[in-house]
Amino acid sequence: DQQVKQNSPSLSVQEGRISILNCDYTNSMFDYFLWYKKYPAEGPTFLISISSIKDKNEDGRFTVFLNKSAKHLSLHIVPSQPGDSAVYFCAASGQSGGGADGLTFGKGTHLIIQP
Amino acid sequence: ETGVTQTPRHLVMGMTNKKSLKCEQHLGHNAMYWYKQSAKKPLELMFVYNFKEQTENNSVPSRFSPECPNSSHLFLHLHTLQPEDSALYLCASSQAVFQGTNEKLFFGSGTQLSVL
């Protein structure tokens, strides 16, 4: 069963408008969340993260919102630019009491910015 | 230069072949990882190494055999693979073993593997 879900496989947004990518999780032990961006033929690159002690983190055009009660986070990109066209992965991690769990990823959302 | 280099970028192999994937990180990190990305599926963690010691094996079949001779190099040895093993194999590293807050993974570009 998927613990991190990105229910929209793709999203098309007009250049200059806001892009909103959504992510839901089921594991209440997750306490750190990240967004990665992936271009074709490249590995994912870190974009922005948020700890569960916060409900918002902003970095330039990118803002991540976390709603712990709903187990939901979202990534807002404003204004959207053509270079933002990529696949965006939501990932989560939790303090599981020992061992290296790495990150649990969603399937990704392909964001397409239309000129 | 991403800091994490994977070779080869593409690999086609038959089910009876033996091949190896190589990963090298130039970031001075202590932890390295293998992830698998299949079509329409999330990235799946396969193996974790911390200071050259394997700390995680996520129920990966024995036809995948990792090797970490030092903190900068990671290999994935492949033998008698199945067509369903065709996927993008991504190597990653982090400063320390990933146990949560403030840690980030740095990924290589991946090896696109096709098993015929």
CSV table of C-alpha atoms in Angstrom, one decimal:
chain,number,residue,atom,x,y,z
A,1,ASP,CA,0.0,0.0,0.0
A,2,GLN,CA,1.3,3.4,-1.0
A,3,GLN,CA,2.2,5.6,2.0
A,4,VAL,CA,2.8,8.7,-0.1
A,5,LYS,CA,0.3,9.4,-2.8
A,6,GLN,CA,0.3,11.9,-5.6
A,7,ASN,CA,-3.1,11.4,-7.3
A,8,SER,CA,-2.5,13.6,-10.3
A,9,PRO,CA,-0.2,12.0,-12.8
A,10,SER,CA,0.0,15.3,-14.8
A,11,LEU,CA,-0.9,18.9,-14.5
A,12,SER,CA,-1.0,21.6,-17.1
A,13,VAL,CA,-0.7,25.3,-16.1
A,14,GLN,CA,-0.4,28.5,-18.1
A,15,GLU,CA,2.9,30.4,-17.8
A,16,GLY,CA,2.6,33.1,-15.2
A,17,ARG,CA,-0.2,31.4,-13.3
A,18,ILE,CA,0.1,29.4,-10.0
A,19,SER,CA,0.9,25.7,-10.1
A,20,ILE,CA,-0.4,23.7,-7.2
A,21,LEU,CA,0.9,20.1,-6.7
A,22,ASN,CA,-0.7,17.9,-4.1
A,23,CYS,CA,0.5,15.1,-2.0
A,24,ASP,CA,-1.2,12.9,0.6
A,25,TYR,CA,0.4,10.5,3.1
A,26,THR,CA,-0.9,7.8,5.4
A,27,ASN,CA,1.9,7.1,7.8
A,28,SER,CA,1.5,9.3,10.9
A,29,MET,CA,5.2,8.7,11.8
A,30,PHE,CA,6.3,10.8,8.9
A,31,ASP,CA,7.7,14.1,10.2
A,32,TYR,CA,9.8,15.5,7.4
A,33,PHE,CA,8.6,16.1,3.8
A,34,LEU,CA,10.5,17.0,0.7
A,35,TRP,CA,9.8,17.9,-2.9
A,36,TYR,CA,12.1,16.8,-5.7
A,37,LYS,CA,12.1,17.9,-9.3
A,38,LYS,CA,13.2,15.7,-12.1
A,39,TYR,CA,14.0,16.5,-15.7
A,40,PRO,CA,14.1,13.8,-18.4
A,41,ALA,CA,17.4,11.9,-18.4
A,42,GLU,CA,18.5,13.4,-15.1
A,43,GLY,CA,18.2,12.3,-11.5
A,44,PRO,CA,15.8,14.1,-9.1
A,45,THR,CA,17.1,17.3,-7.5
A,46,PHE,CA,16.0,18.6,-4.1
A,47,LEU,CA,13.6,21.5,-4.3
A,48,ILE,CA,12.2,22.4,-0.9
A,49,SER,CA,11.4,20.7,2.4
A,50,ILE,CA,9.3,21.1,5.5
A,51,SER,CA,9.4,19.8,9.0
A,52,SER,CA,6.3,18.7,10.8
A,53,ILE,CA,6.8,21.4,13.3
A,54,LYS,CA,5.9,24.0,10.6
A,55,ASP,CA,2.9,24.4,8.4
A,56,LYS,CA,4.6,26.5,5.7
A,57,ASN,CA,8.0,27.0,4.2
A,58,GLU,CA,8.8,29.4,1.4
A,59,ASP,CA,11.8,29.7,-0.9
A,60,GLY,CA,11.5,32.2,-3.7
A,61,ARG,CA,8.7,31.2,-6.1
A,62,PHE,CA,8.2,27.9,-4.2
A,63,THR,CA,6.1,27.4,-1.1
A,64,VAL,CA,5.2,24.1,0.6
A,65,PHE,CA,2.2,23.9,2.9
A,66,LEU,CA,1.7,21.1,5.4
A,67,ASN,CA,-1.7,20.2,6.9
A,68,LYS,CA,-0.9,17.5,9.5
A,69,SER,CA,-4.4,16.8,10.5
A,70,ALA,CA,-5.3,16.1,6.9
A,71,LYS,CA,-2.0,14.3,6.2
A,72,HIS,CA,-1.7,16.5,3.2
A,73,LEU,CA,0.9,18.8,1.7
A,74,SER,CA,1.1,20.9,-1.3
A,75,LEU,CA,3.7,22.7,-3.4
A,76,HIS,CA,2.8,26.1,-4.8
A,77,ILE,CA,4.8,27.6,-7.7
A,78,VAL,CA,4.1,31.2,-8.5
A,79,PRO,CA,4.5,32.5,-11.1
A,80,SER,CA,5.0,29.4,-13.1
A,81,GLN,CA,7.8,29.5,-15.7
A,82,PRO,CA,8.5,27.2,-18.7
A,83,GLY,CA,11.6,25.8,-16.9
A,84,ASP,CA,9.3,24.5,-14.2
A,85,SER,CA,8.1,21.8,-16.6
A,86,ALA,CA,9.3,18.6,-15.0
A,87,VAL,CA,8.1,15.7,-12.9
A,88,TYR,CA,7.7,16.6,-9.2
A,89,PHE,CA,8.1,13.9,-6.5
A,90,CYS,CA,6.8,14.3,-3.0
A,91,ALA,CA,8.8,12.3,-0.4
A,92,ALA,CA,8.5,11.7,3.3
A,93,SER,CA,10.7,10.4,6.1
A,94,GLY,CA,10.0,9.6,9.7
A,95,GLN,CA,11.9,8.9,12.9
A,96,SER,CA,11.4,5.1,13.0
A,97,GLY,CA,13.6,4.5,16.0
A,98,GLY,CA,16.7,3.3,14.3
A,99,GLY,CA,18.0,2.2,10.9
A,100,ALA,CA,18.2,4.1,7.7
A,101,ASP,CA,14.8,4.2,6.0
A,102,GLY,CA,15.8,6.5,3.2
A,103,LEU,CA,12.8,8.4,1.8
A,104,THR,CA,9.4,7.2,0.8
A,105,PHE,CA,8.4,8.7,-2.6
A,106,GLY,CA,5.1,9.3,-4.4
A,107,LYS,CA,4.7,8.4,-8.1
A,108,GLY,CA,5.3,11.9,-9.2
A,109,THR,CA,3.3,14.6,-11.0
A,110,HIS,CA,4.3,15.7,-14.4
A,111,LEU,CA,3.9,19.5,-14.5
A,112,ILE,CA,3.6,21.1,-18.0
A,113,ILE,CA,3.8,24.9,-18.2
A,114,GLN,CA,2.0,26.1,-21.3
A,115,PRO,CA,3.4,29.3,-22.9
B,1,GLU,CA,28.5,18.0,-12.5
B,2,THR,CA,25.9,16.9,-10.0
B,3,GLY,CA,28.3,15.4,-7.5
B,4,VAL,CA,27.0,11.9,-8.0
B,5,THR,CA,28.0,10.2,-11.2
B,6,GLN,CA,26.5,7.0,-12.5
B,7,THR,CA,27.8,4.8,-15.3
B,8,PRO,CA,26.7,3.5,-17.7
B,9,ARG,CA,23.7,5.8,-18.6
B,10,HIS,CA,22.1,3.1,-20.5
B,11,LEU,CA,22.4,-0.7,-20.4
B,12,VAL,CA,20.8,-3.5,-22.4
B,13,MET,CA,21.4,-7.0,-21.1
B,14,GLY,CA,20.1,-10.5,-21.6
B,15,MET,CA,18.8,-12.6,-18.8
B,16,THR,CA,21.9,-14.7,-18.6
B,17,ASN,CA,24.4,-11.8,-18.6
B,18,LYS,CA,26.3,-10.4,-15.6
B,19,LYS,CA,26.8,-6.7,-15.5
B,20,SER,CA,27.6,-4.0,-12.9
B,21,LEU,CA,26.3,-0.5,-12.3
B,22,LYS,CA,28.7,2.0,-10.9
B,23,CYS,CA,28.2,5.1,-8.7
B,24,GLU,CA,30.7,7.6,-7.5
B,25,GLN,CA,30.0,10.6,-5.2
B,26,HIS,CA,32.3,13.6,-5.0
B,27,LEU,CA,30.5,15.3,-2.1
B,28,GLY,CA,32.3,13.8,0.9
B,29,HIS,CA,29.1,12.0,2.0
B,30,ASN,CA,29.0,9.0,4.3
B,31,ALA,CA,25.8,7.3,3.2
B,32,MET,CA,24.9,5.9,-0.3
B,33,TYR,CA,21.7,4.4,-1.6
B,34,TRP,CA,20.3,2.5,-4.6
B,35,TYR,CA,16.8,3.3,-5.7
B,36,LYS,CA,14.8,1.7,-8.5
B,37,GLN,CA,12.2,3.6,-10.5
B,38,SER,CA,9.9,1.5,-12.6
B,39,ALA,CA,7.4,2.9,-15.0
B,40,LYS,CA,4.3,4.4,-13.3
B,41,LYS,CA,5.6,3.4,-9.8
B,42,PRO,CA,7.3,5.4,-7.0
B,43,LEU,CA,11.0,5.3,-6.4
B,44,GLU,CA,11.7,2.2,-4.4
B,45,LEU,CA,14.6,2.1,-1.9
B,46,MET,CA,16.8,-1.0,-2.5
B,47,PHE,CA,19.9,-0.7,-0.4
B,48,VAL,CA,21.5,1.7,2.0
B,49,TYR,CA,25.1,1.9,3.0
B,50,ASN,CA,26.5,3.9,5.9
B,51,PHE,CA,30.3,4.3,6.2
B,52,LYS,CA,30.6,1.3,3.8
B,53,GLU,CA,28.4,-0.9,5.9
B,54,GLN,CA,25.0,-2.1,4.6
B,55,THR,CA,22.3,-1.0,6.9
B,56,GLU,CA,19.2,-1.7,4.8
B,57,ASN,CA,18.2,-4.3,2.3
B,58,ASN,CA,14.6,-3.7,1.3
B,59,SER,CA,13.7,-7.3,0.5
B,60,VAL,CA,15.6,-7.1,-2.8
B,61,PRO,CA,16.1,-10.4,-4.7
B,62,SER,CA,19.5,-11.9,-4.6
B,63,ARG,CA,20.1,-11.4,-8.3
B,64,PHE,CA,20.9,-7.8,-7.2
B,65,SER,CA,24.1,-7.7,-5.3
B,66,PRO,CA,25.5,-4.4,-3.9
B,67,GLU,CA,29.0,-3.6,-3.1
B,68,CYS,CA,30.5,-0.5,-1.3
B,69,PRO,CA,34.3,-0.6,-1.2
B,70,ASN,CA,34.5,2.9,0.3
B,71,SER,CA,32.3,5.8,1.2
B,72,SER,CA,32.7,7.3,-2.3
B,73,HIS,CA,31.9,4.3,-4.5
B,74,LEU,CA,28.9,2.0,-4.8
B,75,PHE,CA,28.2,-0.8,-7.2
B,76,LEU,CA,25.2,-2.9,-8.1
B,77,HIS,CA,26.1,-6.2,-9.5
B,78,LEU,CA,23.4,-7.8,-11.7
B,79,HIS,CA,23.0,-11.4,-12.7
B,80,THR,CA,20.2,-13.5,-14.2
B,81,LEU,CA,17.8,-10.6,-14.3
B,82,GLN,CA,14.3,-10.8,-15.4
B,83,PRO,CA,12.5,-8.6,-18.0
B,84,GLU,CA,10.5,-7.0,-15.1
B,85,ASP,CA,13.8,-5.7,-13.7
B,86,SER,CA,13.9,-3.2,-16.5
B,87,ALA,CA,13.9,0.2,-14.8
B,88,LEU,CA,15.8,3.3,-14.0
B,89,TYR,CA,18.3,2.6,-11.3
B,90,LEU,CA,19.3,5.7,-9.3
B,91,CYS,CA,22.2,6.1,-6.9
B,92,ALA,CA,22.0,8.7,-4.2
B,93,SER,CA,24.1,10.0,-1.3
B,94,SER,CA,23.6,12.0,1.8
B,95,GLN,CA,25.9,13.5,4.5
B,96,ALA,CA,24.6,11.0,7.0
B,97,VAL,CA,22.3,8.1,7.1
B,98,PHE,CA,18.8,9.4,6.3
B,99,GLN,CA,16.8,9.4,9.5
B,100,GLY,CA,14.7,12.5,9.0
B,101,THR,CA,15.0,16.2,9.6
B,102,ASN,CA,17.2,18.4,7.5
B,103,GLU,CA,18.9,15.6,5.6
B,104,LYS,CA,18.8,15.6,1.8
B,105,LEU,CA,19.5,13.1,-0.8
B,106,PHE,CA,21.6,13.9,-3.8
B,107,PHE,CA,20.9,11.8,-6.9
B,108,GLY,CA,22.9,10.7,-9.9
B,109,SER,CA,21.3,10.7,-13.4
B,110,GLY,CA,20.6,7.0,-13.2
B,111,THR,CA,21.2,4.0,-15.4
B,112,GLN,CA,18.3,3.1,-17.7
B,113,LEU,CA,18.4,-0.7,-17.7
B,114,SER,CA,16.6,-2.9,-20.2
B,115,VAL,CA,16.5,-6.7,-19.7
B,116,LEU,CA,15.7,-8.7,-22.8
